[in-house]
Amino acid sequence: MSVTAGSRPDGTRPVAAVEEPGAGVTAATVKERVPRRAGKAGKVPLRVRWRRDRPLILMTLPVIGLLLLFNYVPLLGNVVAFQEYDPYVSSNGVTAIFHSPWVGVEQFSRMLDDPLFWSAAKNTIVLFVLQLVLFFPVPIALALVINSVIRPRVRAVAQAIMYLPHFFSWVLVVTVFQQVLGGAGIIAQTLEKHGWSGFDLMTDADLFKYLVTAQAVWKDAGWGIIVFLAALSAVSTDLYEAAAMDGAGRWRRMWHVTLPALRPVIALLLVLRVGDALSVGFEQFLLQRYAVGAGASEVLDTYVWNMGIQNGDFSYAAAVGLAKGLIGVCLVLGANKFAHLLGEQGVYKK
């Protein structure tokens, strides 16, 4: 070790003055590596961070602008939930907000007294519970099955087939189910040839909640498979090999290695799903509304649409939508807190 600079008056030597033989470290290179002023507690100054991250920040500005324009600016329109909004009191609907009379929480009181609202809320909660119990585990199970396939080509083909319905519109999904389970579908025609008639699941109001859950599974299970397979790909093969050397079979490896690796992703998606509990769908129910009746197919989203668009009761529809959004936020916070209690990160850290 050689000294390239003099010692301090107290006899100690500066770090930059010490050089290991053959390391090629000089006072100039050390000075370049260590910032002159790192700020308090070693934090990088804002000027340095801006110069370092400027390209990434500039690339995100268009996305932030679109998010503000289409997701946050429309939130200002929720003010009509506290008004008796009339779009015809002014030349256009935007300025009518400033001329409509204020009614306070009258629209919310009306919502709580409306039996149709509670019927729609009941259907929404029942459908959410069914989809959580019957739909949520399906992508996990399918991802485990696909991940156990040894041949990569077979795995890729199965993954593509299962993911394809995710790109179908709900019009196409309902049409496919109508051609299979409807009164003139394949199953009904086959049963009619053997003396059985009257088969039509598409118009059965009692089975409608199971029907829409099956449609959701068929359409969106492939997207969940992609997410869980991505989490499984990050699991080290050394863990499986160590478990196999310890005598663990396939099921033991799945229980002690695979499922713990999926636990953070499962917790995150579960929190998001609980937060979206009151949004079970819109187009899917609107397309099948007249087949089973409003009593079985009316959910909060279709209820808001009927009251706001069809009946023109914009203030009442805005009040229902605002209450639905606030309850969703509370559900996200509560589910995320529960995830923290289980030791998972959830949507955000503590």
Short mmCIF file of C-alpha atoms in Angstrom, two decimals:
data_model
loop_
_atom_site.label_atom_id
_atom_site.label_comp_id
_atom_site.label_asym_id
_atom_site.label_seq_id
_atom_site.Cartn_x
_atom_site.Cartn_y
_atom_site.Cartn_z
CA MET A 1 0.00 0.00 0.00
CA SER A 2 1.34 3.40 -1.02
CA VAL A 3 0.41 6.87 0.17
CA THR A 4 -0.20 9.39 -2.63
CA ALA A 5 -1.03 12.42 -0.49
CA GLY A 6 0.14 13.95 2.75
CA SER A 7 -1.32 13.31 6.14
CA ARG A 8 -3.68 15.58 8.00
CA PRO A 9 -2.41 17.70 10.91
CA ASP A 10 -3.93 15.19 13.38
CA GLY A 11 -1.85 12.40 11.89
CA THR A 12 -4.72 10.65 10.02
CA ARG A 13 -4.67 10.18 6.31
CA PRO A 14 -7.56 11.00 3.95
CA VAL A 15 -9.34 8.07 2.27
CA ALA A 16 -8.52 9.44 -1.18
CA ALA A 17 -4.82 9.41 -0.38
CA VAL A 18 -4.64 5.64 0.22
CA GLU A 19 -4.14 3.45 -2.82
CA GLU A 20 -3.97 -0.33 -2.99
CA PRO A 21 -1.24 -1.70 -5.20
CA GLY A 22 -2.60 -2.68 -8.61
CA ALA A 23 -6.10 -1.41 -7.85
CA GLY A 24 -5.75 1.59 -10.16
CA VAL A 25 -7.50 3.86 -7.65
CA THR A 26 -6.33 7.43 -7.48
CA ALA A 27 -7.53 10.49 -5.66
CA ALA A 28 -9.22 11.72 -8.84
CA THR A 29 -11.23 8.52 -9.39
CA VAL A 30 -12.32 8.38 -5.75
CA LYS A 31 -13.41 11.99 -6.00
CA GLU A 32 -15.51 11.15 -9.07
CA ARG A 33 -17.15 8.17 -7.39
CA VAL A 34 -18.09 9.95 -4.18
CA PRO A 35 -20.36 13.02 -4.59
CA ARG A 36 -18.97 16.20 -3.14
CA ARG A 37 -22.19 16.97 -1.32
CA ALA A 38 -24.56 14.09 -0.75
CA GLY A 39 -26.95 16.10 1.34
CA LYS A 40 -28.31 15.17 4.75
CA ALA A 41 -28.09 11.51 5.78
CA GLY A 42 -26.34 10.60 2.51
CA LYS A 43 -29.31 11.59 0.28
CA VAL A 44 -28.61 12.52 -3.32
CA PRO A 45 -29.50 16.16 -4.05
CA LEU A 46 -32.59 16.87 -6.12
CA ARG A 47 -30.49 18.48 -8.86
CA VAL A 48 -28.43 15.33 -9.24
CA ARG A 49 -31.49 13.08 -9.27
CA TRP A 50 -33.19 15.27 -11.89
CA ARG A 51 -30.15 15.11 -14.15
CA ARG A 52 -29.97 11.35 -13.68
CA ASP A 53 -33.68 10.54 -14.15
CA ARG A 54 -34.70 13.29 -16.59
CA PRO A 55 -35.26 10.97 -19.62
CA LEU A 56 -37.50 8.65 -17.60
CA ILE A 57 -39.47 11.56 -16.13
CA LEU A 58 -40.02 13.09 -19.57
CA MET A 59 -41.26 9.76 -20.92
CA THR A 60 -43.84 9.47 -18.13
CA LEU A 61 -45.23 13.00 -18.58
CA PRO A 62 -47.66 12.04 -21.42
CA VAL A 63 -49.03 9.16 -19.36
CA ILE A 64 -49.45 11.40 -16.32
CA GLY A 65 -51.21 13.98 -18.50
CA LEU A 66 -53.67 11.40 -19.85
CA LEU A 67 -54.26 10.06 -16.35
CA LEU A 68 -55.04 13.52 -15.01
CA LEU A 69 -57.24 14.42 -17.97
CA PHE A 70 -59.39 11.29 -18.11
CA ASN A 71 -59.27 9.97 -14.53
CA TYR A 72 -58.85 12.86 -12.11
CA VAL A 73 -60.33 15.93 -13.82
CA PRO A 74 -63.72 14.16 -14.27
CA LEU A 75 -63.80 13.66 -10.49
CA LEU A 76 -64.68 17.34 -10.21
CA GLY A 77 -68.03 16.47 -11.76
CA ASN A 78 -69.00 14.64 -8.57
CA VAL A 79 -70.13 18.00 -7.26
CA VAL A 80 -73.47 17.36 -9.02
CA ALA A 81 -74.17 14.69 -6.38
CA PHE A 82 -74.86 17.56 -3.98
CA GLN A 83 -77.03 19.49 -6.46
CA GLU A 84 -80.29 19.17 -8.30
CA TYR A 85 -78.39 19.17 -11.58
CA ASP A 86 -80.26 20.37 -14.63
CA PRO A 87 -78.22 20.44 -17.86
CA TYR A 88 -80.76 22.76 -19.50
CA VAL A 89 -80.36 25.75 -17.18
CA SER A 90 -77.38 26.91 -19.23
CA SER A 91 -76.11 26.77 -22.79
CA ASN A 92 -74.01 23.66 -22.08
CA GLY A 93 -73.78 20.98 -19.43
CA VAL A 94 -70.48 22.18 -17.95
CA THR A 95 -71.63 25.66 -17.02
CA ALA A 96 -74.93 24.22 -15.77
CA ILE A 97 -73.02 22.96 -12.73
CA PHE A 98 -72.57 26.57 -11.58
CA HIS A 99 -76.28 27.36 -11.98
CA SER A 100 -77.88 24.24 -10.46
CA PRO A 101 -79.32 24.54 -6.93
CA TRP A 102 -77.55 22.88 -4.01
CA VAL A 103 -79.47 20.21 -2.09
CA GLY A 104 -76.78 18.92 0.27
CA VAL A 105 -77.02 15.20 1.07
CA GLU A 106 -80.58 14.86 -0.16
CA GLN A 107 -79.54 12.56 -3.02
CA PHE A 108 -77.75 10.22 -0.59
CA SER A 109 -80.81 10.07 1.68
CA ARG A 110 -82.90 9.20 -1.33
CA MET A 111 -80.42 6.45 -2.22
CA LEU A 112 -80.71 4.86 1.22
CA ASP A 113 -84.51 4.87 0.98
CA ASP A 114 -84.63 3.36 -2.52
CA PRO A 115 -85.43 -0.42 -2.49
CA LEU A 116 -84.16 -0.75 -6.07
CA PHE A 117 -80.75 0.44 -4.92
CA TRP A 118 -80.58 -2.18 -2.18
CA SER A 119 -81.67 -4.88 -4.62
CA ALA A 120 -78.85 -3.88 -6.98
CA ALA A 121 -76.38 -3.76 -4.08
CA LYS A 122 -77.46 -7.23 -2.94
CA ASN A 123 -76.96 -8.69 -6.42
CA THR A 124 -73.56 -7.01 -6.64
CA ILE A 125 -72.35 -8.44 -3.32
CA VAL A 126 -73.62 -11.95 -4.13
CA LEU A 127 -71.89 -11.91 -7.51
CA PHE A 128 -68.67 -10.60 -5.96
CA VAL A 129 -68.60 -13.41 -3.38
CA LEU A 130 -69.26 -16.02 -6.05
CA GLN A 131 -66.56 -14.67 -8.33
CA LEU A 132 -64.13 -14.46 -5.43
CA VAL A 133 -64.77 -18.08 -4.41
CA LEU A 134 -65.24 -19.68 -7.84
CA PHE A 135 -63.19 -17.43 -10.14
CA PHE A 136 -60.16 -16.30 -8.15
CA PRO A 137 -58.66 -19.77 -7.49
CA VAL A 138 -59.03 -20.89 -11.13
CA PRO A 139 -56.06 -18.92 -12.58
CA ILE A 140 -53.87 -20.13 -9.71
CA ALA A 141 -54.76 -23.78 -10.34
CA LEU A 142 -54.32 -23.47 -14.10
CA ALA A 143 -50.97 -21.70 -13.68
CA LEU A 144 -49.75 -24.54 -11.46
CA VAL A 145 -50.89 -27.10 -14.02
CA ILE A 146 -49.24 -25.30 -16.93
CA ASN A 147 -46.07 -24.74 -14.95
CA SER A 148 -45.81 -28.48 -14.28
CA VAL A 149 -45.74 -29.23 -18.03
CA ILE A 150 -42.19 -30.11 -18.97
CA ARG A 151 -42.27 -29.36 -22.70
CA PRO A 152 -41.99 -25.59 -23.33
CA ARG A 153 -43.87 -25.79 -26.65
CA VAL A 154 -46.87 -27.52 -25.10
CA ARG A 155 -46.82 -24.99 -22.28
CA ALA A 156 -46.76 -22.06 -24.71
CA VAL A 157 -49.65 -23.45 -26.80
CA ALA A 158 -51.81 -24.10 -23.72
CA GLN A 159 -51.06 -20.63 -22.37
CA ALA A 160 -51.98 -18.98 -25.69
CA ILE A 161 -55.26 -20.91 -25.98
CA MET A 162 -56.32 -19.97 -22.46
CA TYR A 163 -55.31 -16.33 -22.89
CA LEU A 164 -57.10 -15.83 -26.22
CA PRO A 165 -60.64 -15.25 -24.80
CA HIS A 166 -59.30 -12.26 -22.85
CA PHE A 167 -59.31 -10.31 -26.13
CA PHE A 168 -62.94 -11.17 -26.93
CA SER A 169 -65.62 -8.55 -26.36
CA TRP A 170 -68.51 -9.34 -24.08
CA VAL A 171 -70.81 -9.39 -27.09
CA LEU A 172 -68.83 -12.29 -28.53
CA VAL A 173 -68.60 -14.06 -25.16
CA VAL A 174 -72.36 -13.90 -24.60
CA THR A 175 -72.94 -15.07 -28.18
CA VAL A 176 -70.69 -18.10 -27.69
CA PHE A 177 -72.51 -19.06 -24.50
CA GLN A 178 -75.85 -18.52 -26.23
CA GLN A 179 -74.85 -20.90 -29.01
CA VAL A 180 -73.86 -23.53 -26.45
CA LEU A 181 -76.25 -23.11 -23.50
CA GLY A 182 -79.16 -21.25 -25.09
CA GLY A 183 -82.56 -22.64 -26.07
CA ALA A 184 -81.37 -23.09 -29.66
CA GLY A 185 -77.82 -24.02 -28.72
CA ILE A 186 -75.85 -27.19 -29.26
CA ILE A 187 -76.74 -28.80 -25.93
CA ALA A 188 -80.47 -28.02 -26.29
CA GLN A 189 -80.60 -29.48 -29.80
CA THR A 190 -78.73 -32.60 -28.71
CA LEU A 191 -81.08 -33.16 -25.76
CA GLU A 192 -84.12 -32.54 -27.95
CA LYS A 193 -83.04 -35.32 -30.30
CA HIS A 194 -83.08 -37.69 -27.32
CA GLY A 195 -86.50 -36.62 -26.07
CA TRP A 196 -85.46 -33.85 -23.66
CA SER A 197 -86.84 -30.39 -24.35
CA GLY A 198 -86.90 -27.03 -22.62
CA PHE A 199 -83.18 -26.71 -21.91
CA ASP A 200 -82.19 -23.02 -21.79
CA LEU A 201 -79.72 -21.81 -19.17
CA MET A 202 -79.45 -18.35 -20.72
CA THR A 203 -82.95 -17.39 -19.53
CA ASP A 204 -82.86 -19.02 -16.09
CA ALA A 205 -82.87 -16.19 -13.53
CA ASP A 206 -81.99 -18.52 -10.64
CA LEU A 207 -78.80 -19.73 -12.35
CA PHE A 208 -77.85 -16.35 -13.80
CA LYS A 209 -75.24 -15.58 -11.14
CA TYR A 210 -73.45 -18.85 -11.86
CA LEU A 211 -73.72 -18.24 -15.60
CA VAL A 212 -72.02 -14.84 -15.47
CA THR A 213 -69.33 -16.26 -13.18
CA ALA A 214 -68.62 -19.00 -15.73
CA GLN A 215 -68.44 -16.37 -18.46
CA ALA A 216 -65.95 -14.34 -16.42
CA VAL A 217 -63.83 -17.44 -15.78
CA TRP A 218 -63.75 -18.37 -19.46
CA LYS A 219 -62.91 -14.83 -20.55
CA ASP A 220 -60.43 -13.55 -17.96
CA ALA A 221 -58.79 -16.60 -16.39
CA GLY A 222 -56.03 -16.43 -19.01
CA TRP A 223 -54.93 -13.00 -17.83
CA GLY A 224 -54.52 -14.28 -14.27
CA ILE A 225 -52.53 -17.24 -15.58
CA ILE A 226 -50.00 -14.84 -17.15
CA VAL A 227 -49.53 -13.03 -13.84
CA PHE A 228 -49.04 -16.17 -11.78
CA LEU A 229 -46.75 -17.79 -14.34
CA ALA A 230 -44.58 -14.67 -14.24
CA ALA A 231 -44.33 -15.06 -10.47
CA LEU A 232 -43.50 -18.77 -10.82
CA SER A 233 -40.73 -18.05 -13.31
CA ALA A 234 -38.89 -16.09 -10.61
CA VAL A 235 -38.70 -19.12 -8.29
CA SER A 236 -35.21 -20.56 -8.22
CA THR A 237 -34.89 -24.16 -9.38
CA ASP A 238 -32.42 -24.71 -6.54
CA LEU A 239 -35.34 -24.66 -4.10
CA TYR A 240 -37.11 -27.47 -5.96
CA GLU A 241 -33.89 -29.47 -6.18
CA ALA A 242 -33.15 -29.02 -2.48
CA ALA A 243 -36.70 -30.05 -1.59
CA ALA A 244 -36.44 -33.10 -3.85
CA MET A 245 -33.14 -34.11 -2.24
CA ASP A 246 -34.83 -33.89 1.17
CA GLY A 247 -37.42 -36.39 -0.03
CA ALA A 248 -40.29 -33.99 -0.82
CA GLY A 249 -42.67 -35.24 -3.49
CA ARG A 250 -44.46 -33.17 -6.11
CA TRP A 251 -47.30 -32.13 -3.82
CA ARG A 252 -44.96 -31.30 -0.96
CA ARG A 253 -42.82 -29.14 -3.28
CA MET A 254 -45.91 -27.37 -4.52
CA TRP A 255 -47.12 -26.71 -0.98
CA HIS A 256 -43.80 -25.60 0.55
CA VAL A 257 -42.09 -23.96 -2.46
CA THR A 258 -44.57 -22.96 -5.17
CA LEU A 259 -47.44 -21.59 -3.10
CA PRO A 260 -45.20 -19.49 -0.79
CA ALA A 261 -43.67 -17.96 -3.92
CA LEU A 262 -47.14 -17.04 -5.18
CA ARG A 263 -48.30 -15.66 -1.84
CA PRO A 264 -47.27 -12.00 -2.42
CA VAL A 265 -48.94 -11.95 -5.85
CA ILE A 266 -52.07 -13.61 -4.48
CA ALA A 267 -52.25 -11.03 -1.68
CA LEU A 268 -51.83 -8.14 -4.12
CA LEU A 269 -54.49 -9.37 -6.56
CA LEU A 270 -56.83 -10.19 -3.69
CA VAL A 271 -56.54 -6.66 -2.33
CA LEU A 272 -57.27 -5.21 -5.78
CA ARG A 273 -60.18 -7.60 -6.26
CA VAL A 274 -61.72 -6.70 -2.90
CA GLY A 275 -61.35 -3.01 -3.72
CA ASP A 276 -63.24 -3.66 -6.96
CA ALA A 277 -65.98 -5.61 -5.18
CA LEU A 278 -68.78 -3.23 -6.19
CA SER A 279 -67.75 -3.24 -9.86
CA VAL A 280 -68.62 -6.74 -11.00
CA GLY A 281 -69.30 -5.66 -14.58
CA PHE A 282 -71.54 -3.57 -16.79
CA GLU A 283 -71.71 -4.65 -20.41
CA GLN A 284 -71.97 -8.33 -19.51
CA PHE A 285 -75.12 -7.69 -17.44
CA LEU A 286 -76.62 -5.12 -19.79
CA LEU A 287 -76.48 -7.57 -22.72
CA GLN A 288 -78.36 -10.25 -20.78
CA ARG A 289 -80.74 -7.98 -18.90
CA TYR A 290 -83.82 -8.69 -20.99
CA ALA A 291 -83.22 -12.46 -20.99
CA VAL A 292 -83.41 -12.93 -17.21
CA GLY A 293 -85.06 -9.70 -16.05
CA ALA A 294 -83.84 -6.74 -14.04
CA GLY A 295 -84.35 -8.49 -10.71
CA ALA A 296 -81.52 -10.95 -11.39
CA SER A 297 -79.22 -8.85 -13.58
CA GLU A 298 -79.39 -5.40 -11.98
CA VAL A 299 -76.06 -4.46 -10.35
CA LEU A 300 -74.80 -1.10 -9.17
CA ASP A 301 -73.13 -0.23 -12.48
CA THR A 302 -76.26 -0.92 -14.52
CA TYR A 303 -78.36 0.83 -11.86
CA VAL A 304 -76.26 4.00 -12.21
CA TRP A 305 -76.56 3.78 -15.99
CA ASN A 306 -80.32 3.34 -15.88
CA MET A 307 -80.86 6.20 -13.45
CA GLY A 308 -78.39 8.60 -15.04
CA ILE A 309 -78.54 7.93 -18.78
CA GLN A 310 -81.97 6.44 -19.32
CA ASN A 311 -83.92 8.44 -16.75
CA GLY A 312 -81.79 11.60 -16.89
CA ASP A 313 -81.46 11.75 -13.10
CA PHE A 314 -77.82 12.79 -13.17
CA SER A 315 -77.50 14.01 -9.58
CA TYR A 316 -78.90 10.82 -8.11
CA ALA A 317 -76.72 8.65 -10.37
CA ALA A 318 -73.66 10.69 -9.37
CA ALA A 319 -74.50 10.22 -5.69
CA VAL A 320 -74.72 6.44 -6.12
CA GLY A 321 -71.48 6.37 -8.09
CA LEU A 322 -69.71 8.53 -5.50
CA ALA A 323 -70.87 6.33 -2.63
CA LYS A 324 -69.75 3.27 -4.57
CA GLY A 325 -66.29 4.79 -5.12
CA LEU A 326 -65.86 5.77 -1.47
CA ILE A 327 -66.82 2.28 -0.31
CA GLY A 328 -64.31 0.84 -2.80
CA VAL A 329 -61.53 3.00 -1.35
CA CYS A 330 -62.39 1.83 2.17
CA LEU A 331 -62.34 -1.78 1.00
CA VAL A 332 -58.89 -1.33 -0.55
CA LEU A 333 -57.51 0.22 2.63
CA GLY A 334 -59.06 -2.47 4.80
CA ALA A 335 -57.86 -5.33 2.58
CA ASN A 336 -54.39 -3.83 2.39
CA LYS A 337 -54.28 -3.53 6.19
CA PHE A 338 -55.27 -7.17 6.45
CA ALA A 339 -52.47 -8.07 4.04
CA HIS A 340 -50.01 -6.23 6.31
CA LEU A 341 -51.24 -8.27 9.26
CA LEU A 342 -50.45 -11.42 7.28
CA GLY A 343 -46.94 -10.16 6.62
CA GLU A 344 -47.49 -9.20 2.96
CA GLN A 345 -46.84 -5.87 1.30
CA GLY A 346 -50.19 -5.55 -0.51
CA VAL A 347 -50.67 -2.52 -2.71
CA TYR A 348 -48.33 -0.32 -0.67
CA LYS A 349 -46.02 -0.73 2.27
CA LYS A 350 -46.79 0.35 5.82
#
